[in-house]
Short mmCIF file of C-alpha atoms and ligand atoms in Angstrom, two decimals:
data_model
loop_
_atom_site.label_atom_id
_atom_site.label_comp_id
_atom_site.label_asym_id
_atom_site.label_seq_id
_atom_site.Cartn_x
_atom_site.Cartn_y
_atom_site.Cartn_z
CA UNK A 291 -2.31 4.26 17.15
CA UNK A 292 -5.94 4.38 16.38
CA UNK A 293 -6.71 5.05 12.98
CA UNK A 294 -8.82 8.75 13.62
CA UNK A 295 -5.47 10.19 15.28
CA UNK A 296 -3.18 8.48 12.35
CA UNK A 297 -5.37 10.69 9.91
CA UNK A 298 -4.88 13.77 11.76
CA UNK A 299 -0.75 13.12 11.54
CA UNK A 300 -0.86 12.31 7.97
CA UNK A 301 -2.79 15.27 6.84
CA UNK A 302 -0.33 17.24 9.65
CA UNK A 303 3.09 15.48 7.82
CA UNK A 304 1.15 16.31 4.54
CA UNK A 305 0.97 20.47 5.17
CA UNK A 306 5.01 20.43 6.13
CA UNK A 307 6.68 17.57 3.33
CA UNK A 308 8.30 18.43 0.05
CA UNK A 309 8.47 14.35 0.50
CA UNK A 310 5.35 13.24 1.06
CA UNK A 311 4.90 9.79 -0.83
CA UNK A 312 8.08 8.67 1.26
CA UNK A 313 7.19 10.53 4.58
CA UNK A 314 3.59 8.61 4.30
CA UNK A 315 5.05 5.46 3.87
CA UNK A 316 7.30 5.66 6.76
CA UNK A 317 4.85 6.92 9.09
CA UNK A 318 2.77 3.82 8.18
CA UNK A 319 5.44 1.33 8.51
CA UNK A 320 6.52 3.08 11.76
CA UNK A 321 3.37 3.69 13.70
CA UNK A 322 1.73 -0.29 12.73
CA UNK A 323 3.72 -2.90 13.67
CA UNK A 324 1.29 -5.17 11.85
CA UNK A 325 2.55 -3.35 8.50
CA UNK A 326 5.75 -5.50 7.53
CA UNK A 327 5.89 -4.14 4.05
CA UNK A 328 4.65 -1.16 2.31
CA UNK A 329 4.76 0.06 -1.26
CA UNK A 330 3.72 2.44 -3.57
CA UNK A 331 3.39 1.37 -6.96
CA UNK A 332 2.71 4.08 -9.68
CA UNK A 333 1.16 3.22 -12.80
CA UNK A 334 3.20 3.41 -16.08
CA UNK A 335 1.78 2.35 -19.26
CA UNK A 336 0.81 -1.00 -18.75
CA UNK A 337 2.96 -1.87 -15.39
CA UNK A 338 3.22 -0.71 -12.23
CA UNK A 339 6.74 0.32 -11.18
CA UNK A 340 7.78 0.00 -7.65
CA UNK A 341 8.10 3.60 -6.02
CA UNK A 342 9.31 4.55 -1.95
CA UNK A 343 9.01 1.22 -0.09
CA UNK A 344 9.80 0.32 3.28
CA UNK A 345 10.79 -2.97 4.79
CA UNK A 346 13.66 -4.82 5.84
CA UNK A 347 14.01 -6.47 2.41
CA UNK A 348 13.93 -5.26 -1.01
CA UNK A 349 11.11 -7.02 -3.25
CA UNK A 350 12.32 -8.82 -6.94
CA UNK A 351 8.50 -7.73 -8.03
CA UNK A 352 9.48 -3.87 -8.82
CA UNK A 353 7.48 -3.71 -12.55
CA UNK A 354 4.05 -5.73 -12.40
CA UNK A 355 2.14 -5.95 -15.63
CA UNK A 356 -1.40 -4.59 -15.34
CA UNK A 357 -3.63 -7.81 -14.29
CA UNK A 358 -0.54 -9.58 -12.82
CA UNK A 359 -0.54 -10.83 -9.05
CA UNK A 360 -2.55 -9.27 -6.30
CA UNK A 361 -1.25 -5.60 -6.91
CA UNK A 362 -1.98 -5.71 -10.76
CA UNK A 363 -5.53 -7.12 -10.37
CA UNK A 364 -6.30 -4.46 -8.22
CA UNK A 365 -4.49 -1.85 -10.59
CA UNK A 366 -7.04 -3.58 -13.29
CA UNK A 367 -10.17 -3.22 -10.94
CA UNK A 368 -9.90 -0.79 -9.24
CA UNK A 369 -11.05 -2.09 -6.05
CA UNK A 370 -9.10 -2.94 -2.62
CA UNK A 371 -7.93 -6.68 -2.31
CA UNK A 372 -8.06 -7.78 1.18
CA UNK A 373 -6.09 -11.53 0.91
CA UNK A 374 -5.82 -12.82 4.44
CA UNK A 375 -3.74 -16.18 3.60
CA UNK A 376 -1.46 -15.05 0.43
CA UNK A 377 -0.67 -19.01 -0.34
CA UNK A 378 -4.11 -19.64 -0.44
CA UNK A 379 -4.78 -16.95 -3.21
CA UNK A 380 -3.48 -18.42 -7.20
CA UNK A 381 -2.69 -14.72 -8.04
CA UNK A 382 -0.13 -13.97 -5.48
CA UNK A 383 2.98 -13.06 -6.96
CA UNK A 384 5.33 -14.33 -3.66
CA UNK A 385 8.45 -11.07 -2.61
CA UNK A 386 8.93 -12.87 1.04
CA UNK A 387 8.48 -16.06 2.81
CA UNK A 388 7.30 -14.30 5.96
CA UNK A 389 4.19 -12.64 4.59
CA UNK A 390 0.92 -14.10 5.36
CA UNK A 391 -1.58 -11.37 4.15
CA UNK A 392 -2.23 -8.78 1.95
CA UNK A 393 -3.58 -5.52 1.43
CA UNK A 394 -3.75 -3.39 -1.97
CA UNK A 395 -5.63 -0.08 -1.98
CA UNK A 396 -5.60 1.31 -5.52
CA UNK A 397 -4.77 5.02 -5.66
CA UNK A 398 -7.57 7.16 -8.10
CA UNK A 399 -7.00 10.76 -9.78
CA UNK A 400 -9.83 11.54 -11.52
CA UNK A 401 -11.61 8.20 -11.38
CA UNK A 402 -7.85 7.24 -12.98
CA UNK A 403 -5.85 4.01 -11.19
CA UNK A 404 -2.46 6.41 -10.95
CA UNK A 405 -0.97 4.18 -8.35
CA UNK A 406 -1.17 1.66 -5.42
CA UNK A 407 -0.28 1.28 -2.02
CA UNK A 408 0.94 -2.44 -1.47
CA UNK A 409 0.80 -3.65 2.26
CA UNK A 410 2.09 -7.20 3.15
CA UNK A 411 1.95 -8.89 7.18
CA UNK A 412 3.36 -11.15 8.68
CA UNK A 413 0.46 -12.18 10.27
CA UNK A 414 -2.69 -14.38 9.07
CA UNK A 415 -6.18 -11.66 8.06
CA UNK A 416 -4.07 -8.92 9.54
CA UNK A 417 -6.31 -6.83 7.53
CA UNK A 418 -9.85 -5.94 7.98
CA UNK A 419 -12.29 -3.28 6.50
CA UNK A 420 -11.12 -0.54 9.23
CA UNK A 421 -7.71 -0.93 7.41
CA UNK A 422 -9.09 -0.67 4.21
CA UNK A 423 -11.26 2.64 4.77
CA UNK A 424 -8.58 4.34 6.58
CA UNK A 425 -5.82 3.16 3.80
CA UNK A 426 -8.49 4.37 1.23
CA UNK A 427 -8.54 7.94 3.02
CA UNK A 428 -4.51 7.69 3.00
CA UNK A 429 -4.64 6.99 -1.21
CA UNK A 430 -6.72 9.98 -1.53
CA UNK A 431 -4.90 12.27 0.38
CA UNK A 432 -1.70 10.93 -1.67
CA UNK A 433 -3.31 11.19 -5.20
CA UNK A 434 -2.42 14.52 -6.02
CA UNK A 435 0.68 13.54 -5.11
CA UNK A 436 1.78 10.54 -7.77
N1 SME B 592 2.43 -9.85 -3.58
C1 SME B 592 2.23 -8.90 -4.64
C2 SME B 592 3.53 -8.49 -5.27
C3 SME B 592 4.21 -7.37 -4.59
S1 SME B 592 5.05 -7.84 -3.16
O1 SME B 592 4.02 -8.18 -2.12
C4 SME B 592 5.90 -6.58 -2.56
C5 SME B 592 1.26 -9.45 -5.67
O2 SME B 592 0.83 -10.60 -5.58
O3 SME B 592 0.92 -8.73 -6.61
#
């Protein structure tokens, strides 16, 4: 599904939910195959807690401190990490052997880090800036939502 289209369903799925943290993150991991993991951290004090998550295994990583790994330096930053060979990257905190790349795309309310969404592939730079601007779009439509 192209990315333009994907919008228009969110924002759609958005109008309707009473669920729409969890209804996001399904549609994601069911409409891009390359998606083998996604997560929604929210920011609590000084960790992130794991929130609605799909994927066909649960992760040991559900409270990251603030700085920690690949999700918490983004959390501390504030920007997107795009890691396109996880083993390659010292700060990757390793859930499952199968991943091969990251994506983090920190979630902003009021210029605040509230949250995350966590994306991990099973493929090598499965993730590219067209990823990261449409992910971005998704954390901002799910901000008032955390
Ligand atoms: N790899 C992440 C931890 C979360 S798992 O990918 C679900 C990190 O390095 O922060």
């Amino acid at each position: 599904m192209d990315y333009q289209k994907a919008l228009t369903k969110i924002e759609r799925i958005f109008s309707k939910s009473e669920r729409i943290v969890e209804d996001a993150v399904d549609f994601l991991y069911n409409n891009f195959k390359k998606y083998s993991w996604i997560g929604i951290y929210i920011v609590k004090n000084d960790y992130l807690v794991l929130g609605p998550w799909r994927g066909k295994q649960a992760t040991e990583h559900t409270n990251i401190p603030i700085g920690k790994g690949i999700c918490g330096s983004a959390a501390k930053s504030g920007k997107v990490e795009i890691i396109p060979d996880v083993n390659a990257d010292s700060r990757y905190l390793s859930c499952f052997v199968s991943t091969k790349s990251e994506i983090v795309i920190p979630i902003k309310k009021n210029q605040k880090i509230v949250g995350e969404i966590d994306i991990d592939s099973d493929k090598t730079n499965a993730f590219t800036e067209e990823d990261a601007k449409f992910l971005e779009k998704v954390a901002d439509m799910l901000s008032e939502h955390i």
